[in-house]
Amino acid sequence: MIDTHSGASATPAIDNGRITVDLAALAANWQRLAGMLANGAACGAAVKADCYGLGDAPCLEALWNAGCRTYFVATPQEGATVRHHLPEATVYILNGLYLGAAGFYAANGLRPCLGSPDEVADWRNAGAPLPAALHVDTGISRLGLTAEEAASLAQDTPLELSLIMSHLACADTPGDRMNQAQLARFRALAGLFPGVPRSLANSAGIFLGPDFHFELARPGIALYGGQASALEESRLDPVVTLEVRILQVHTLPKGAPIGYGATFTAPRDMRVAMVAAGYADGFLRAAGSTDGKAGAEAWLAGHRLPALGRVSMDMSAIDVSNVPEDIAVRGAFVELFGRNVSVDETASRAGTIGYELLTSLGHRFARRYVGAPSQHGERS
C-alpha cells in the first residue's frame, strides 16, 4: 500500500537532520480518541496537508490499520492521494465542491462538503454521482450554508446526504460561551435533515464532552501529538521528533553579539552550537531570542538549550554551555521538539501553534517511520 525507500547506510550524512514519526503513537492516539466517543459515534481523521506535514502514505496506512475508515482533507488533490492509498476509504473534501470539478470528484470517489447553494446546485446538476456532506455555518463564518439557506434546502432536498457538519470556532477554549451557542445552532440545523449522520467535533471538540460527539468526530492535531485544547488531557502521545545536526561549536565571549541584527549579546562566556535548521526548514524565525525575550529551547543529553539570537534561513544558534564537551560536538543531533520539548511549547515560544510548526517542516530533513507492524525505512 505504501511506497517507501530506505536511506542506504553507505550514503554520507548529508541531511540537515531527521524527522522521526512514531506510527504506533499515531495509531494509539486515534484509538484513544475513538474510545472516548459516546453513544457509538464513529471516529474519522483529518489528514489534510500531507497528514499535517508528516507524510501521507505511512500515516494513512497506520490510521487504516488502527481502524479508521473515514478521512477528511482540504482539497480534491489531497482526496485523490487518499483514494490512491486507501481504495476503500470514505473521503470528504472540506473545501467543498470546486467549480467545474464534479467529474474529478466522481472519478476519484470523493464526497464534497457542500457549503453554498451554488455548490449544491452544481453537484445536483452533475447528477450527484456520490453522497455528499452538507456544511452549515453555526458561527465560525467561513464556509457553510446560512440557517436560511439550510432551511430552504430542507424543503426540497435534491441530494443523497451522508453527513451534515459544522465547525467549532473556540473548541480549544472549553469555557468559551460560543461552544454552547454553536452546539445549539447545530442541533437546530441538523434537525432539519432527520436521519442524516451529524459531525461537529474536531480534536478539541471531542474533549468538550459527549454532547459534541454526535455520529462522527473528525480529529486532526491530537492524532499527531499536538495539544488540542487548554485541557491537559488533550495532550496525547508525542508522534513527531525533530532532531538537527550540530554544524560547529565555538565560544561566544561575554559581551559579543550573535546573529543577524545582533539582537542577543552574551551575558558571559558561552559555548554555542550552530545547528542546521532555519526558517527555510520550518524552524520559524520568531523562535529566536533577543536580550529581552527568550526564544525556543532545544534538548540534548538531559539539558535544555536556549536558542540564541535570530533564526536565520539555514541555521540557528543554541547555548550548549552546560552540555559536556564530548557530547555537544560537530555532527551530533539536537532535539528541537519531540518527547523532551513538546511541539506545542516550541510553537508557543515562536508565537504560533503546533499546527503551523508541523505543516511548515521542510524537505531538507530525512524522514523515518518507526513503530508500525512493518517498519518503514528513512526517506529523504
Short mmCIF file of C-alpha atoms in Angstrom, two decimals:
data_model
loop_
_atom_site.label_atom_id
_atom_site.label_comp_id
_atom_site.label_asym_id
_atom_site.label_seq_id
_atom_site.Cartn_x
_atom_site.Cartn_y
_atom_site.Cartn_z
CA MET A 1 0.00 0.00 0.00
CA ILE A 2 2.85 2.37 0.82
CA ASP A 3 5.91 3.05 -1.31
CA THR A 4 8.98 3.93 0.71
CA HIS A 5 12.68 3.68 0.10
CA SER A 6 15.43 3.22 2.61
CA GLY A 7 18.31 5.59 3.09
CA ALA A 8 21.33 3.45 2.20
CA SER A 9 23.77 3.09 5.07
CA ALA A 10 26.70 3.89 2.80
CA THR A 11 25.26 7.28 1.96
CA PRO A 12 27.10 10.15 3.68
CA ALA A 13 25.20 12.00 6.40
CA ILE A 14 24.20 14.98 4.29
CA ASP A 15 20.71 15.72 5.64
CA ASN A 16 20.21 18.69 7.94
CA GLY A 17 18.56 16.43 10.46
CA ARG A 18 15.87 13.83 10.82
CA ILE A 19 12.17 13.71 11.49
CA THR A 20 11.08 10.57 13.29
CA VAL A 21 7.39 9.74 13.07
CA ASP A 22 6.09 7.18 15.57
CA LEU A 23 3.31 5.42 13.71
CA ALA A 24 2.41 3.31 16.74
CA ALA A 25 1.79 6.51 18.71
CA LEU A 26 -0.33 7.86 15.84
CA ALA A 27 -2.44 4.70 15.82
CA ALA A 28 -2.72 4.72 19.61
CA ASN A 29 -3.86 8.34 19.61
CA TRP A 30 -6.60 7.56 17.09
CA GLN A 31 -7.73 4.56 19.11
CA ARG A 32 -7.78 6.59 22.32
CA LEU A 33 -9.90 9.30 20.72
CA ALA A 34 -12.21 6.70 19.17
CA GLY A 35 -12.61 5.14 22.60
CA MET A 36 -13.66 8.47 24.12
CA LEU A 37 -16.63 8.92 21.81
CA ALA A 38 -20.09 8.45 23.27
CA ASN A 39 -23.13 6.57 22.01
CA GLY A 40 -21.28 4.55 19.41
CA ALA A 41 -20.05 7.59 17.46
CA ALA A 42 -17.53 6.80 14.76
CA CYS A 43 -14.08 8.38 14.62
CA GLY A 44 -12.66 9.70 11.37
CA ALA A 45 -9.38 11.51 10.81
CA ALA A 46 -8.35 14.85 9.34
CA VAL A 47 -5.39 14.04 7.09
CA LYS A 48 -5.10 17.26 5.11
CA ALA A 49 -1.77 18.96 4.33
CA ASP A 50 0.16 15.69 3.91
CA CYS A 51 -1.18 14.36 7.23
CA TYR A 52 -0.23 17.62 8.94
CA GLY A 53 3.22 17.53 7.36
CA LEU A 54 4.15 14.01 8.46
CA GLY A 55 3.75 12.11 5.19
CA ASP A 56 0.62 10.70 3.58
CA ALA A 57 1.48 7.11 2.77
CA PRO A 58 2.78 5.80 6.10
CA CYS A 59 0.34 7.80 8.22
CA LEU A 60 -2.67 6.75 6.17
CA GLU A 61 -1.67 3.11 6.41
CA ALA A 62 -1.21 3.38 10.18
CA LEU A 63 -4.63 5.01 10.62
CA TRP A 64 -6.34 2.45 8.40
CA ASN A 65 -4.74 -0.42 10.28
CA ALA A 66 -5.88 1.18 13.54
CA GLY A 67 -9.47 1.05 12.31
CA CYS A 68 -10.12 4.47 10.74
CA ARG A 69 -12.41 4.34 7.71
CA THR A 70 -13.43 7.99 7.14
CA TYR A 71 -10.98 10.71 6.16
CA PHE A 72 -11.23 14.48 5.77
CA VAL A 73 -8.92 16.54 3.54
CA ALA A 74 -8.99 20.12 2.31
CA THR A 75 -8.56 19.81 -1.45
CA PRO A 76 -9.59 17.42 -4.21
CA GLN A 77 -5.92 16.71 -4.97
CA GLU A 78 -5.45 15.60 -1.37
CA GLY A 79 -8.56 13.48 -1.70
CA ALA A 80 -7.15 11.74 -4.76
CA THR A 81 -3.99 10.96 -2.79
CA VAL A 82 -6.01 9.35 -0.01
CA ARG A 83 -8.02 7.39 -2.58
CA HIS A 84 -4.78 6.14 -4.18
CA HIS A 85 -3.50 4.77 -0.89
CA LEU A 86 -6.84 3.70 0.60
CA PRO A 87 -9.19 2.48 -2.15
CA GLU A 88 -11.99 1.54 0.27
CA ALA A 89 -11.96 4.69 2.41
CA THR A 90 -14.72 7.29 2.65
CA VAL A 91 -13.15 10.63 1.73
CA TYR A 92 -14.66 14.07 2.32
CA ILE A 93 -13.37 17.34 0.83
CA LEU A 94 -13.69 20.08 3.44
CA ASN A 95 -13.16 22.93 0.97
CA GLY A 96 -16.33 21.86 -0.79
CA LEU A 97 -17.01 21.38 -4.48
CA TYR A 98 -14.52 23.18 -6.72
CA LEU A 99 -16.04 24.89 -9.73
CA GLY A 100 -16.23 22.54 -12.70
CA ALA A 101 -14.61 19.67 -10.82
CA ALA A 102 -17.58 17.37 -10.20
CA GLY A 103 -16.21 14.85 -12.69
CA PHE A 104 -12.89 14.70 -10.85
CA TYR A 105 -14.68 14.10 -7.56
CA ALA A 106 -16.77 11.33 -9.09
CA ALA A 107 -13.80 9.66 -10.78
CA ASN A 108 -11.90 9.56 -7.51
CA GLY A 109 -14.80 8.68 -5.25
CA LEU A 110 -14.67 11.95 -3.33
CA ARG A 111 -17.54 13.42 -1.33
CA PRO A 112 -17.74 17.22 -1.26
CA CYS A 113 -18.76 19.08 1.87
CA LEU A 114 -21.27 21.33 0.12
CA GLY A 115 -21.20 24.75 1.71
CA SER A 116 -23.22 27.05 -0.55
CA PRO A 117 -26.36 26.93 -2.69
CA ASP A 118 -24.17 27.17 -5.80
CA GLU A 119 -22.24 24.06 -4.78
CA VAL A 120 -25.47 22.21 -4.06
CA ALA A 121 -26.82 23.17 -7.48
CA ASP A 122 -23.59 22.18 -9.26
CA TRP A 123 -23.49 18.78 -7.55
CA ARG A 124 -27.14 18.18 -8.36
CA ASN A 125 -26.68 19.27 -11.99
CA ALA A 126 -23.73 16.90 -12.29
CA GLY A 127 -26.08 14.07 -11.43
CA ALA A 128 -25.00 13.89 -7.79
CA PRO A 129 -22.74 10.92 -8.57
CA LEU A 130 -21.98 10.26 -4.88
CA PRO A 131 -23.46 11.06 -1.49
CA ALA A 132 -22.29 14.41 -0.16
CA ALA A 133 -21.91 16.18 3.16
CA LEU A 134 -23.83 19.35 3.83
CA HIS A 135 -21.79 22.02 5.60
CA VAL A 136 -23.76 24.50 7.69
CA ASP A 137 -22.29 27.57 9.35
CA THR A 138 -23.00 27.85 13.06
CA GLY A 139 -20.81 30.83 13.86
CA ILE A 140 -17.26 30.49 12.56
CA SER A 141 -18.35 32.44 9.44
CA ARG A 142 -16.04 30.76 6.96
CA LEU A 143 -17.67 28.14 4.74
CA GLY A 144 -21.16 26.74 5.10
CA LEU A 145 -24.82 27.39 4.38
CA THR A 146 -26.58 30.00 6.44
CA ALA A 147 -29.53 28.97 8.58
CA GLU A 148 -31.90 30.42 5.97
CA GLU A 149 -30.20 28.58 3.12
CA ALA A 150 -30.27 25.32 5.03
CA ALA A 151 -33.97 25.73 5.85
CA SER A 152 -34.74 26.42 2.20
CA LEU A 153 -32.81 23.36 1.08
CA ALA A 154 -34.57 21.21 3.66
CA GLN A 155 -37.90 21.95 1.97
CA ASP A 156 -36.75 20.01 -1.08
CA THR A 157 -33.54 18.05 -0.53
CA PRO A 158 -32.45 17.01 -4.02
CA LEU A 159 -29.38 15.11 -2.87
CA GLU A 160 -28.35 12.00 -1.06
CA LEU A 161 -26.72 13.37 2.08
CA SER A 162 -24.33 11.13 4.00
CA LEU A 163 -23.39 13.77 6.59
CA ILE A 164 -24.35 17.17 7.95
CA MET A 165 -21.46 19.02 9.54
CA SER A 166 -20.27 22.28 11.03
CA HIS A 167 -17.04 23.54 12.56
CA LEU A 168 -16.33 24.89 16.04
CA ALA A 169 -14.55 28.23 16.36
CA CYS A 170 -13.46 28.13 20.01
CA ALA A 171 -13.34 24.47 21.00
CA ASP A 172 -9.74 24.84 22.20
CA THR A 173 -11.09 27.10 24.97
CA PRO A 174 -13.55 24.83 26.80
CA GLY A 175 -15.24 27.60 28.78
CA ASP A 176 -15.96 29.83 25.81
CA ARG A 177 -19.67 30.55 25.54
CA MET A 178 -19.52 30.19 21.77
CA ASN A 179 -19.15 26.41 22.09
CA GLN A 180 -22.61 26.02 23.60
CA ALA A 181 -24.07 28.57 21.19
CA GLN A 182 -22.72 26.67 18.20
CA LEU A 183 -23.91 23.37 19.64
CA ALA A 184 -27.46 24.71 19.93
CA ARG A 185 -27.40 26.11 16.39
CA PHE A 186 -26.03 22.86 15.01
CA ARG A 187 -28.71 20.78 16.70
CA ALA A 188 -31.38 23.03 15.24
CA LEU A 189 -29.98 22.96 11.71
CA ALA A 190 -29.23 19.24 11.75
CA GLY A 191 -32.79 18.69 12.89
CA LEU A 192 -33.95 19.96 9.51
CA PHE A 193 -32.43 16.83 7.97
CA PRO A 194 -33.63 13.95 10.16
CA GLY A 195 -31.76 10.69 9.83
CA VAL A 196 -28.62 12.25 8.32
CA PRO A 197 -25.48 11.48 10.40
CA ARG A 198 -24.01 14.54 12.12
CA SER A 199 -20.42 15.73 12.66
CA LEU A 200 -19.34 18.71 14.77
CA ALA A 201 -16.31 17.73 16.87
CA ASN A 202 -12.73 18.25 15.77
CA SER A 203 -9.90 17.23 18.15
CA ALA A 204 -10.73 19.88 20.72
CA GLY A 205 -14.44 19.29 20.28
CA ILE A 206 -14.07 15.68 21.39
CA PHE A 207 -12.78 16.91 24.75
CA LEU A 208 -15.85 19.14 25.20
CA GLY A 209 -17.82 16.01 26.03
CA PRO A 210 -20.50 13.66 24.69
CA ASP A 211 -22.92 16.39 23.64
CA PHE A 212 -20.50 17.33 20.87
CA HIS A 213 -19.78 13.83 19.57
CA PHE A 214 -22.92 13.10 17.52
CA GLU A 215 -22.42 10.28 14.96
CA LEU A 216 -18.95 11.13 13.66
CA ALA A 217 -15.93 13.04 15.01
CA ARG A 218 -13.04 14.18 12.88
CA PRO A 219 -9.90 14.73 14.99
CA GLY A 220 -6.78 16.24 13.47
CA ILE A 221 -4.00 17.78 15.55
CA ALA A 222 -4.48 15.46 18.53
CA LEU A 223 -3.74 12.48 16.31
CA TYR A 224 -0.30 13.88 15.54
CA GLY A 225 0.64 14.62 19.15
CA GLY A 226 -0.33 18.28 19.34
CA GLN A 227 -2.30 19.55 22.32
CA ALA A 228 -5.80 20.19 21.05
CA SER A 229 -7.13 22.45 23.77
CA ALA A 230 -6.36 24.10 27.08
CA LEU A 231 -7.33 20.86 28.81
CA GLU A 232 -4.21 18.93 29.83
CA GLU A 233 -5.87 15.63 28.94
CA SER A 234 -5.97 16.72 25.31
CA ARG A 235 -2.20 16.20 25.14
CA LEU A 236 -1.82 12.66 23.76
CA ASP A 237 1.30 10.67 22.86
CA PRO A 238 4.04 12.58 21.00
CA VAL A 239 4.25 11.41 17.40
CA VAL A 240 6.98 13.59 15.87
CA THR A 241 10.57 14.17 16.91
CA LEU A 242 12.73 16.68 15.05
CA GLU A 243 16.49 16.36 15.55
CA VAL A 244 19.04 18.54 13.78
CA ARG A 245 22.77 18.34 13.30
CA ILE A 246 25.35 20.46 15.04
CA LEU A 247 27.49 22.14 12.37
CA GLN A 248 30.03 23.77 14.64
CA VAL A 249 30.66 24.55 18.31
CA HIS A 250 32.50 27.70 19.25
CA THR A 251 32.99 30.13 22.12
CA LEU A 252 30.95 33.32 22.25
CA PRO A 253 32.82 35.77 24.51
CA LYS A 254 31.00 37.82 27.11
CA GLY A 255 29.63 40.98 25.50
CA ALA A 256 29.71 39.61 21.94
CA PRO A 257 26.54 39.62 19.81
CA ILE A 258 25.41 36.74 17.61
CA GLY A 259 23.25 36.50 14.52
CA TYR A 260 21.52 38.96 12.24
CA GLY A 261 20.67 42.26 13.83
CA ALA A 262 22.91 41.48 16.83
CA THR A 263 19.75 41.03 18.89
CA PHE A 264 21.38 38.81 21.52
CA THR A 265 24.51 39.68 23.48
CA ALA A 266 26.35 37.06 25.52
CA PRO A 267 25.98 37.84 29.26
CA ARG A 268 29.00 35.61 29.95
CA ASP A 269 31.39 33.43 28.02
CA MET A 270 29.23 30.80 26.33
CA ARG A 271 29.66 27.72 24.22
CA VAL A 272 27.41 27.97 21.20
CA ALA A 273 26.36 25.22 18.80
CA MET A 274 25.29 26.24 15.32
CA VAL A 275 22.64 23.77 14.16
CA ALA A 276 21.39 23.02 10.65
CA ALA A 277 17.81 24.27 10.94
CA GLY A 278 16.43 27.63 9.95
CA TYR A 279 13.21 29.15 8.77
CA ALA A 280 13.63 27.51 5.35
CA ASP A 281 13.22 24.21 7.22
CA GLY A 282 10.17 25.28 9.19
CA PHE A 283 12.02 26.31 12.35
CA LEU A 284 10.30 29.65 12.46
CA ARG A 285 12.21 32.92 12.59
CA ALA A 286 10.17 34.02 15.59
CA ALA A 287 11.61 31.10 17.59
CA GLY A 288 14.81 33.08 18.12
CA SER A 289 15.70 35.22 21.14
CA THR A 290 16.82 38.73 21.97
CA ASP A 291 18.40 40.28 25.04
CA GLY A 292 14.90 40.89 26.34
CA LYS A 293 12.97 37.90 25.05
CA ALA A 294 13.55 34.18 25.49
CA GLY A 295 13.20 32.00 22.41
CA ALA A 296 12.61 28.32 21.84
CA GLU A 297 14.59 25.67 23.67
CA ALA A 298 16.20 22.53 22.30
CA TRP A 299 17.33 19.42 24.21
CA LEU A 300 20.48 17.35 24.38
CA ALA A 301 21.68 14.81 26.97
CA GLY A 302 19.28 15.92 29.67
CA HIS A 303 19.87 19.63 29.17
CA ARG A 304 17.55 22.31 27.84
CA LEU A 305 19.33 24.53 25.37
CA PRO A 306 18.09 28.10 24.77
CA ALA A 307 18.09 29.49 21.24
CA LEU A 308 20.39 32.49 20.89
CA GLY A 309 19.70 35.40 18.57
CA ARG A 310 17.72 35.32 15.37
CA VAL A 311 16.90 32.15 13.50
CA SER A 312 18.28 32.56 10.00
CA MET A 313 17.34 30.80 6.79
CA ASP A 314 19.64 27.80 7.15
CA MET A 315 20.88 27.69 10.73
CA SER A 316 20.26 28.63 14.33
CA ALA A 317 22.40 29.13 17.41
CA ILE A 318 21.81 27.35 20.71
CA ASP A 319 23.54 27.55 24.07
CA VAL A 320 25.41 24.31 24.92
CA SER A 321 27.45 25.74 27.77
CA ASN A 322 26.08 23.15 30.22
CA VAL A 323 26.46 20.12 27.96
CA PRO A 324 29.66 18.05 28.28
CA GLU A 325 32.09 18.97 25.54
CA ASP A 326 32.37 15.40 24.31
CA ILE A 327 28.58 15.28 23.70
CA ALA A 328 27.90 18.67 22.09
CA VAL A 329 30.13 18.03 19.10
CA ARG A 330 30.02 18.55 15.38
CA GLY A 331 27.62 16.03 13.78
CA ALA A 332 25.66 15.30 16.96
CA PHE A 333 21.87 15.53 16.89
CA VAL A 334 19.94 18.04 18.99
CA GLU A 335 16.19 17.66 19.56
CA LEU A 336 14.21 20.74 18.59
CA PHE A 337 10.94 19.14 19.62
CA GLY A 338 9.71 15.67 20.49
CA ARG A 339 9.42 13.78 23.75
CA ASN A 340 11.59 16.18 25.73
CA VAL A 341 10.39 19.52 24.35
CA SER A 342 6.82 19.41 23.06
CA VAL A 343 5.90 20.74 19.64
CA ASP A 344 3.35 22.98 21.36
CA GLU A 345 5.99 24.52 23.63
CA THR A 346 8.30 25.19 20.70
CA ALA A 347 5.43 26.71 18.73
CA SER A 348 4.36 28.85 21.67
CA ARG A 349 7.87 30.26 22.03
CA ALA A 350 7.57 31.31 18.38
CA GLY A 351 4.19 32.92 18.94
CA THR A 352 2.24 30.32 16.99
CA ILE A 353 0.61 26.89 17.30
CA GLY A 354 1.75 23.33 16.74
CA TYR A 355 -0.28 23.08 13.55
CA GLU A 356 1.89 25.69 11.83
CA LEU A 357 5.13 24.16 13.01
CA LEU A 358 4.27 20.66 11.81
CA THR A 359 2.91 21.74 8.45
CA SER A 360 5.94 24.00 7.85
CA LEU A 361 8.58 21.28 8.16
CA GLY A 362 10.86 21.49 5.15
CA HIS A 363 12.34 18.88 2.86
CA ARG A 364 15.95 19.08 3.98
CA PHE A 365 15.37 16.58 6.78
CA ALA A 366 15.49 12.83 6.39
CA ARG A 367 12.30 11.11 7.48
CA ARG A 368 11.99 7.80 9.21
CA TYR A 369 8.89 5.96 10.33
CA VAL A 370 9.00 3.71 13.36
CA GLY A 371 6.53 1.72 15.38
CA ALA A 372 4.45 0.21 12.57
CA PRO A 373 3.99 -3.57 12.30
CA SER A 374 6.00 -3.40 9.11
CA GLN A 375 8.87 -0.97 9.55
CA HIS A 376 9.42 1.78 7.02
CA GLY A 377 12.91 2.97 6.27
CA GLU A 378 14.22 6.50 6.15
CA ARG A 379 13.02 8.74 3.37
CA SER A 380 14.77 11.85 2.25
#
